[in-house]
Amino acid sequence: MIVTPKTRGFICTTAHKDGCKANVKRQIDYVKSQPKVENGPKKVLVIGASTGYGLASRISAAFGCGAATIGVIFDKPADRKRTASAGWYNTAAFEEFAAQDGLYAKTINGDAFSGAVKQQVIDLIRQDLGQIDLFVYSLAAPRRKCDDGTTYTSVLKTTGESYTNITVDLATNTVGEVTVEPATPEEVEATVKVMGGEDWSDWVKALSDAGVLAQNAITLAYSYIGPKITWPIYYNGSIGAAKKDLYQTSVKLNEQYKDLGLKAYISVNKALVTQASAAIPVVPLYITILYKLMKQMGIHEGCIEQMYRMFAQKLYIPTPEVDEQGQLRLDDWEMREDVQSKVDELWSHVTTENLKEYADIDGYWEDFYGMFGFGIDGVDYDKDIDIEAKIPSIPE
C-alpha cells in the first residue's frame, strides 16, 4: 500500500510505518549521541509509552541509561485496509531497536485505566524484573472508563466565564477570534477524573501493594503551566483544574509512601505540538509564535531533547533540580523573560497576512505530520509498503 496522510479534525487517521520507524531511530540516535546518564534508572515502567513524552521517556531510559523497560500502550494494529496507529508502529520500532542493543523491552496493549491492565503489568514485573525503580505516568486520554462501568469525558473549556482571544484556524492557516465557553461544575469534575491524579495514585498503590515498587523508587507525571496568554483556557481552565489535582497527588504520594522512600515528581514540560494541544483554542497560535522565537534563539527542544535533559541534568543528579514547589521545570527555557516578552509583542501584531513572518506555521505542520511518520527525511513515500507490523512482545 502507498500510504498518504489523511486528516480528520485534529488527528491524522493514517500513519506511515517506515516514517514512524525513522522517527524513533532519530530519537534513539540523539540519545546515543549524548553522554550516558550516570546513576539512571535500571528497571522502568512507562504508562502511555507509544508517542510524545512517554515514548521519549522510554527511549531516554533505555538508550540513555541502559534500562529494561515495560511500556503500556493503547494502540491499534493494521488491518487489511487501514494502517496501524502511529503508536503501534513506534512501539514495534522501539522493541526492534532495543533488541538490537540487547535491551529488555516488553509492551502491554490495553486500557491503562483498567484494573485488568494494572494486574497484567504487575504480573509481568514480578515475572521478569522483580521490581521497578522508575514509574513514568504519561497518559493523555480524552475519556476514562472506570472498572464500575462509569465513563468520564474531559473538556477543554474555561471555568467561571467565557473567554475570547485570537487563535489560528489550522484548517485554513488564518488568524481570527475564538470564544471559549465555561465548563459546568460536572464537566470540570469529569475532566479532573480523566486527567487528574487519581489514576496515577491508583497505579502507585497497586504497584506498592504488590511489592513491585523498589525502595527509593521515583515516579513522574507530566504537566504544563504555560504563559498568562493561555491561562484562561489552560491553567485556569478545566484542564488546569486536572493539572492542579495532578500536582496535589504528587504531594500526597510523597507523604503516603515516605516509608518506601518514594519520590513523586511533576515535570512541567514545554509547549509542543501534540494531538491534544492541536485541539485547544489559542494554544496552537502561541506554539507557532514560540517555535519561531526559540528556533531563532537556538533553544528549541522537542520531546526527546527535553526528556534526555530531564534525566541527565534535572533528575538523576546528586540533588534533583526542582522549583519551590518541588517540580522539575523543563519549561525553563520557554518561560524565560526574554522569550515571553517577545511572544507578547508578536501576539499583539500577528494577523493572517503576517502569520508566516511572525509564527512558524510550517514547523507546526511539520511536527504534526511527523507524529504520524510523514515528512521524515530519508523516507520514500512513493514506495509501496507492507502496512503490517509486529510488536514482538504482544501476542497476535
Coordinates of C-alpha atoms in Angstrom, one line a residue:
M1 CA 0.0 0.0 0.0
I2 CA 1.1 3.6 -0.7
V3 CA 0.3 5.5 2.4
T4 CA -0.5 9.2 2.4
P5 CA -1.7 11.4 5.3
K6 CA -5.4 11.7 5.8
T7 CA -6.7 14.0 8.4
R8 CA -10.0 14.3 10.3
G9 CA -10.3 17.3 12.6
F10 CA -7.3 17.4 14.9
I11 CA -6.0 13.9 14.1
C12 CA -4.3 12.1 11.3
T13 CA -6.2 8.8 10.5
T14 CA -3.2 7.2 8.8
A15 CA 0.3 6.5 9.8
H16 CA 3.4 5.6 7.9
K17 CA 5.3 2.5 9.2
D18 CA 8.7 3.4 7.7
G19 CA 8.3 7.1 8.7
C20 CA 7.5 6.2 12.3
K21 CA 10.5 3.8 12.4
A22 CA 12.8 6.6 11.1
N23 CA 11.4 9.0 13.7
V24 CA 12.0 6.5 16.5
K25 CA 15.5 5.9 15.2
R26 CA 16.2 9.7 15.1
Q27 CA 15.3 10.0 18.7
I28 CA 17.4 7.0 19.7
D29 CA 20.3 8.3 17.7
Y30 CA 20.0 11.6 19.5
V31 CA 20.1 10.0 23.0
K32 CA 23.1 7.8 21.9
S33 CA 24.9 10.9 20.8
Q34 CA 24.7 12.3 24.3
P35 CA 26.7 11.2 27.4
K36 CA 25.3 8.2 29.3
V37 CA 23.1 9.2 32.3
E38 CA 25.1 8.4 35.4
N39 CA 23.1 6.6 38.2
G40 CA 20.0 6.5 36.0
P41 CA 17.1 4.0 36.4
K42 CA 17.6 0.3 35.6
K43 CA 14.0 -1.1 35.6
V44 CA 11.3 1.3 34.2
L45 CA 7.6 1.2 33.7
V46 CA 6.1 3.8 31.3
I47 CA 2.3 4.3 31.0
G48 CA 1.5 6.0 27.7
A49 CA 4.7 4.8 26.1
S50 CA 3.9 4.9 22.4
T51 CA 4.1 8.6 21.5
G52 CA 5.2 12.0 22.7
Y53 CA 6.7 12.4 26.1
G54 CA 6.0 8.8 27.1
L55 CA 7.9 7.4 24.1
A56 CA 10.8 9.9 24.6
S57 CA 10.9 8.9 28.3
R58 CA 11.2 5.2 27.3
I59 CA 13.9 5.9 24.8
S60 CA 15.9 8.1 27.2
A61 CA 15.6 5.4 29.9
A62 CA 16.6 2.5 27.6
F63 CA 19.3 4.1 25.4
G64 CA 20.4 6.8 27.8
C65 CA 20.5 4.7 31.0
G66 CA 20.6 1.1 29.7
A67 CA 17.3 0.4 31.5
A68 CA 14.9 -2.5 31.0
T69 CA 11.6 -1.1 30.1
I70 CA 7.9 -2.1 30.2
G71 CA 5.5 0.1 28.3
V72 CA 1.8 0.3 28.4
I73 CA 0.1 1.5 25.2
F74 CA -3.5 1.6 23.8
D75 CA -3.0 1.3 20.1
K76 CA -4.4 -0.4 17.0
P77 CA -2.5 -2.8 14.7
A78 CA -3.1 -2.6 11.0
D79 CA -5.9 -4.4 9.3
R80 CA -6.2 -5.2 5.6
K81 CA -7.3 -1.7 4.5
R82 CA -6.2 0.5 7.4
T83 CA -2.8 1.4 8.7
A84 CA -1.8 0.8 12.3
S85 CA -1.8 3.7 14.7
A86 CA 1.4 5.7 14.9
G87 CA 1.9 4.5 18.4
W88 CA 1.8 0.9 17.3
Y89 CA 4.4 1.5 14.6
N90 CA 6.6 3.4 17.1
T91 CA 6.4 0.6 19.6
A92 CA 7.3 -2.0 17.1
A93 CA 10.3 0.0 16.0
F94 CA 11.3 0.7 19.6
E95 CA 11.3 -3.0 20.5
E96 CA 13.3 -3.9 17.4
F97 CA 16.0 -1.3 18.1
A98 CA 16.1 -2.3 21.8
A99 CA 16.6 -6.0 20.9
Q100 CA 19.5 -5.0 18.6
D101 CA 21.2 -3.4 21.6
G102 CA 20.4 -6.3 23.9
L103 CA 17.9 -4.2 26.0
Y104 CA 14.9 -5.8 27.7
A105 CA 11.7 -4.3 26.3
K106 CA 8.1 -5.6 26.6
T107 CA 4.8 -3.9 26.0
I108 CA 1.2 -4.4 27.1
N109 CA -1.5 -3.1 24.8
G110 CA -4.7 -2.1 26.7
D111 CA -6.6 0.4 28.7
A112 CA -4.3 1.7 31.4
F113 CA -7.2 2.9 33.5
S114 CA -8.4 -0.6 34.0
G115 CA -7.7 -2.9 36.9
A116 CA -7.0 -5.8 34.5
V117 CA -4.1 -4.0 32.8
K118 CA -2.7 -3.0 36.1
Q119 CA -2.7 -6.6 37.1
Q120 CA -1.1 -7.7 33.8
V121 CA 1.7 -5.2 34.4
I122 CA 2.3 -6.3 38.0
D123 CA 2.5 -10.0 36.8
L124 CA 5.0 -9.1 34.1
I125 CA 7.2 -7.1 36.5
R126 CA 7.1 -9.9 39.0
Q127 CA 8.0 -12.5 36.3
D128 CA 10.8 -10.6 34.5
L129 CA 12.1 -7.7 36.6
G130 CA 11.1 -8.3 40.2
Q131 CA 10.7 -4.6 41.0
I132 CA 10.9 -1.3 39.1
D133 CA 12.9 1.8 40.2
L134 CA 11.1 4.3 37.9
F135 CA 7.4 4.7 37.1
V136 CA 6.5 7.2 34.4
Y137 CA 2.9 8.2 34.1
S138 CA 2.4 9.9 30.8
L139 CA -1.2 9.1 30.0
A140 CA -3.1 11.5 27.7
A141 CA -6.7 10.4 27.1
P142 CA -10.0 12.2 26.3
R143 CA -12.0 9.8 28.4
R144 CA -11.7 7.3 31.2
K145 CA -13.9 4.2 31.7
C146 CA -13.7 3.1 35.4
D147 CA -14.0 -0.6 36.4
D148 CA -17.5 0.1 37.8
G149 CA -18.6 0.9 34.2
T150 CA -18.8 4.7 34.6
T151 CA -17.2 6.7 31.8
Y152 CA -15.9 10.3 32.3
T153 CA -15.1 12.6 29.4
S154 CA -12.8 15.6 29.6
V155 CA -13.5 19.0 28.1
L156 CA -11.3 21.9 27.0
K157 CA -13.2 24.8 28.4
T158 CA -12.7 27.8 30.7
T159 CA -14.0 28.0 34.3
G160 CA -16.2 30.8 35.6
E161 CA -16.8 32.8 32.4
S162 CA -16.3 32.7 28.7
Y163 CA -13.0 33.9 27.2
T164 CA -12.3 35.5 23.8
N165 CA -8.9 35.8 22.2
I166 CA -7.2 35.2 18.9
T167 CA -6.2 31.8 17.6
V168 CA -5.1 30.2 14.3
D169 CA -7.5 28.1 12.4
L170 CA -5.3 25.1 11.5
A171 CA -7.6 24.1 8.6
T172 CA -7.1 27.4 6.8
N173 CA -4.0 28.9 8.5
T174 CA -5.9 32.0 9.2
V175 CA -5.9 34.1 12.4
G176 CA -9.2 35.1 14.0
E177 CA -11.1 35.4 17.2
V178 CA -12.4 32.4 19.2
T179 CA -14.7 32.4 22.2
V180 CA -14.5 29.5 24.6
E181 CA -17.5 28.9 26.9
P182 CA -17.2 27.9 30.5
A183 CA -17.4 24.3 31.7
T184 CA -20.1 23.2 34.1
P185 CA -19.0 22.0 37.5
E186 CA -19.8 18.5 36.4
E187 CA -17.6 18.9 33.3
V188 CA -14.7 20.2 35.4
E189 CA -15.2 17.2 37.8
A190 CA -15.1 14.8 34.9
T191 CA -12.0 16.4 33.4
V192 CA -10.2 16.0 36.7
K193 CA -11.3 12.3 36.8
V194 CA -9.8 11.8 33.4
M195 CA -6.6 14.0 33.5
G196 CA -6.0 14.5 37.2
G197 CA -4.0 12.4 39.6
E198 CA -6.5 9.7 40.7
D199 CA -5.4 7.0 38.3
W200 CA -1.7 7.8 38.9
S201 CA -2.3 7.3 42.6
D202 CA -4.2 4.1 41.8
W203 CA -1.2 2.8 39.9
V204 CA 1.2 3.6 42.6
K205 CA -1.0 1.9 45.2
A206 CA -1.3 -1.2 43.0
L207 CA 2.4 -1.4 42.4
S208 CA 3.3 -0.8 46.0
D209 CA 0.7 -3.3 47.4
A210 CA 2.0 -5.9 45.0
G211 CA 5.6 -5.3 46.2
V212 CA 6.9 -4.5 42.8
L213 CA 7.9 -0.9 43.6
A214 CA 11.5 -0.8 44.7
Q215 CA 12.7 1.1 47.8
N216 CA 13.6 4.7 46.9
A217 CA 11.9 4.5 43.6
I218 CA 10.9 7.6 41.6
T219 CA 7.6 8.3 39.9
L220 CA 7.0 11.0 37.4
A221 CA 3.9 12.6 35.9
Y222 CA 3.9 15.3 33.2
S223 CA 2.2 18.7 33.2
Y224 CA 2.1 22.1 31.7
I225 CA 1.6 25.6 33.1
G226 CA 2.3 28.0 30.2
P227 CA 2.2 31.8 30.0
K228 CA -0.7 34.1 31.0
I229 CA -1.8 34.3 27.4
T230 CA -3.1 30.7 27.7
W231 CA -4.1 30.7 31.3
P232 CA -7.9 31.3 30.8
I233 CA -8.2 28.3 28.6
Y234 CA -5.4 26.2 30.1
Y235 CA -4.0 26.8 33.6
N236 CA -7.3 28.4 34.9
G237 CA -9.5 26.2 32.7
S238 CA -10.9 22.7 33.1
I239 CA -7.6 21.1 32.0
G240 CA -5.8 23.3 34.5
A241 CA -8.1 22.0 37.3
A242 CA -6.9 18.5 36.4
K243 CA -3.2 19.5 36.3
K244 CA -3.6 21.1 39.8
D245 CA -5.1 17.9 41.0
L246 CA -2.1 16.0 39.5
Y247 CA 0.3 18.3 41.5
Q248 CA -1.6 17.7 44.7
T249 CA -1.4 14.0 44.0
S250 CA 2.4 14.2 43.9
V251 CA 2.4 15.9 47.3
K252 CA 0.1 13.2 48.7
L253 CA 2.2 10.3 47.2
N254 CA 5.4 11.7 48.8
E255 CA 3.7 11.7 52.2
Q256 CA 1.9 8.4 51.8
Y257 CA 4.9 6.4 50.6
K258 CA 7.7 8.1 52.5
D259 CA 8.5 4.9 54.4
L260 CA 9.2 3.3 51.0
G261 CA 11.4 6.3 50.1
L262 CA 9.2 7.0 47.0
K263 CA 9.8 10.4 45.3
A264 CA 6.9 11.6 43.2
Y265 CA 7.7 14.5 40.9
I266 CA 5.7 16.6 38.4
S267 CA 7.7 17.5 35.4
V268 CA 6.4 20.7 33.9
N269 CA 7.3 20.4 30.2
K270 CA 7.4 22.8 27.3
A271 CA 4.5 23.5 24.9
L272 CA 4.8 21.2 21.9
V273 CA 2.7 20.0 19.0
T274 CA 0.6 17.1 20.1
Q275 CA -2.8 15.7 19.2
A276 CA -4.1 17.2 22.4
S277 CA -2.6 20.7 22.0
A278 CA -4.0 20.9 18.5
A279 CA -7.5 20.8 19.9
I280 CA -7.0 23.6 22.5
P281 CA -8.1 27.0 21.2
V282 CA -5.5 29.8 21.4
V283 CA -2.7 27.3 22.2
P284 CA -1.7 26.5 18.6
L285 CA -1.1 30.1 17.7
Y286 CA 1.0 30.5 20.9
I287 CA 3.0 27.4 20.0
T288 CA 3.8 28.6 16.4
I289 CA 5.0 32.0 17.7
L290 CA 7.0 30.3 20.4
Y291 CA 8.6 27.9 17.9
K292 CA 9.7 30.8 15.7
L293 CA 11.4 32.6 18.5
M294 CA 13.0 29.6 20.2
K295 CA 14.4 28.3 16.9
Q296 CA 15.8 31.7 16.2
M297 CA 17.4 31.8 19.6
G298 CA 18.8 28.2 19.3
I299 CA 16.9 26.9 22.4
H300 CA 14.1 25.0 20.7
E301 CA 13.6 21.4 22.0
G302 CA 11.3 18.6 21.1
C303 CA 10.1 15.7 23.3
I304 CA 13.4 13.7 23.1
E305 CA 15.7 16.6 23.9
Q306 CA 13.6 17.6 26.9
M307 CA 13.3 14.1 28.3
Y308 CA 17.0 13.4 27.9
R309 CA 17.8 16.8 29.6
M310 CA 15.4 15.9 32.4
F311 CA 17.1 12.6 33.1
A312 CA 20.7 13.9 32.7
Q313 CA 20.5 17.4 34.1
K314 CA 17.4 17.7 36.3
L315 CA 16.6 14.3 38.0
Y316 CA 19.4 11.9 38.1
I317 CA 21.9 14.2 39.7
P318 CA 23.0 14.3 43.4
T319 CA 20.4 16.8 44.3
P320 CA 17.4 17.0 41.8
E321 CA 16.9 20.4 40.4
V322 CA 13.3 21.5 41.3
D323 CA 11.4 24.7 41.8
E324 CA 10.0 26.0 45.1
Q325 CA 7.0 23.6 44.7
G326 CA 9.3 20.6 44.2
Q327 CA 8.6 20.4 40.4
L328 CA 11.1 19.7 37.6
R329 CA 10.9 22.6 35.2
L330 CA 11.6 21.6 31.6
D331 CA 9.7 24.7 30.5
D332 CA 12.5 26.8 31.9
W333 CA 13.7 28.0 28.5
E334 CA 10.2 28.6 27.2
M335 CA 9.3 30.8 30.3
R336 CA 12.5 32.9 30.1
E337 CA 11.6 36.6 30.4
D338 CA 13.3 37.5 27.0
V339 CA 11.2 34.7 25.3
Q340 CA 7.9 35.6 26.8
S341 CA 8.2 39.4 26.4
K342 CA 8.8 38.8 22.6
V343 CA 5.9 36.4 22.4
D344 CA 3.6 39.1 24.0
E345 CA 4.9 41.7 21.5
L346 CA 4.3 39.5 18.4
W347 CA 0.9 38.3 19.8
S348 CA -0.4 41.9 19.7
H349 CA 0.6 42.3 16.0
V350 CA 0.0 38.9 14.4
T351 CA -2.5 38.6 11.6
T352 CA -3.4 36.2 8.8
E353 CA -1.3 38.3 6.4
N354 CA 1.9 38.2 8.5
L355 CA 1.4 34.8 10.1
K356 CA 4.4 33.2 8.4
E357 CA 6.6 36.2 9.3
Y358 CA 5.7 36.1 13.0
A359 CA 4.9 32.4 13.5
D360 CA 6.4 29.1 12.5
I361 CA 3.3 27.6 11.0
D362 CA 5.3 25.4 8.6
G363 CA 7.2 24.0 11.6
Y364 CA 3.9 23.3 13.3
W365 CA 2.6 21.2 10.4
E366 CA 6.0 19.5 10.1
D367 CA 5.8 18.4 13.7
F368 CA 2.1 17.4 13.4
Y369 CA 2.6 15.2 10.4
G370 CA 5.9 13.9 11.8
M371 CA 3.9 12.4 14.8
F372 CA 2.3 10.1 12.3
G373 CA 5.5 9.3 10.4
F374 CA 5.1 11.7 7.5
G375 CA 7.6 14.2 6.2
I376 CA 10.5 12.4 7.7
D377 CA 13.8 12.9 5.9
G378 CA 15.1 9.8 4.0
V379 CA 11.7 8.0 3.8
D380 CA 10.4 7.1 0.3
Y381 CA 6.7 8.0 0.5
D382 CA 6.1 6.8 -3.1
K383 CA 7.1 3.3 -2.2
D384 CA 4.5 0.5 -1.8
I385 CA 4.9 -0.8 1.7
D386 CA 3.6 -3.6 3.9
I387 CA 1.5 -1.9 6.5
E388 CA 1.6 -4.8 8.9
A389 CA 4.0 -4.5 11.8
K390 CA 4.5 -7.0 14.7
I391 CA 5.3 -5.9 18.2
P392 CA 7.4 -8.9 19.4
S393 CA 6.2 -8.9 23.0
I394 CA 2.5 -8.6 22.2
P395 CA 0.8 -11.9 21.3
E396 CA -1.1 -12.0 18.0

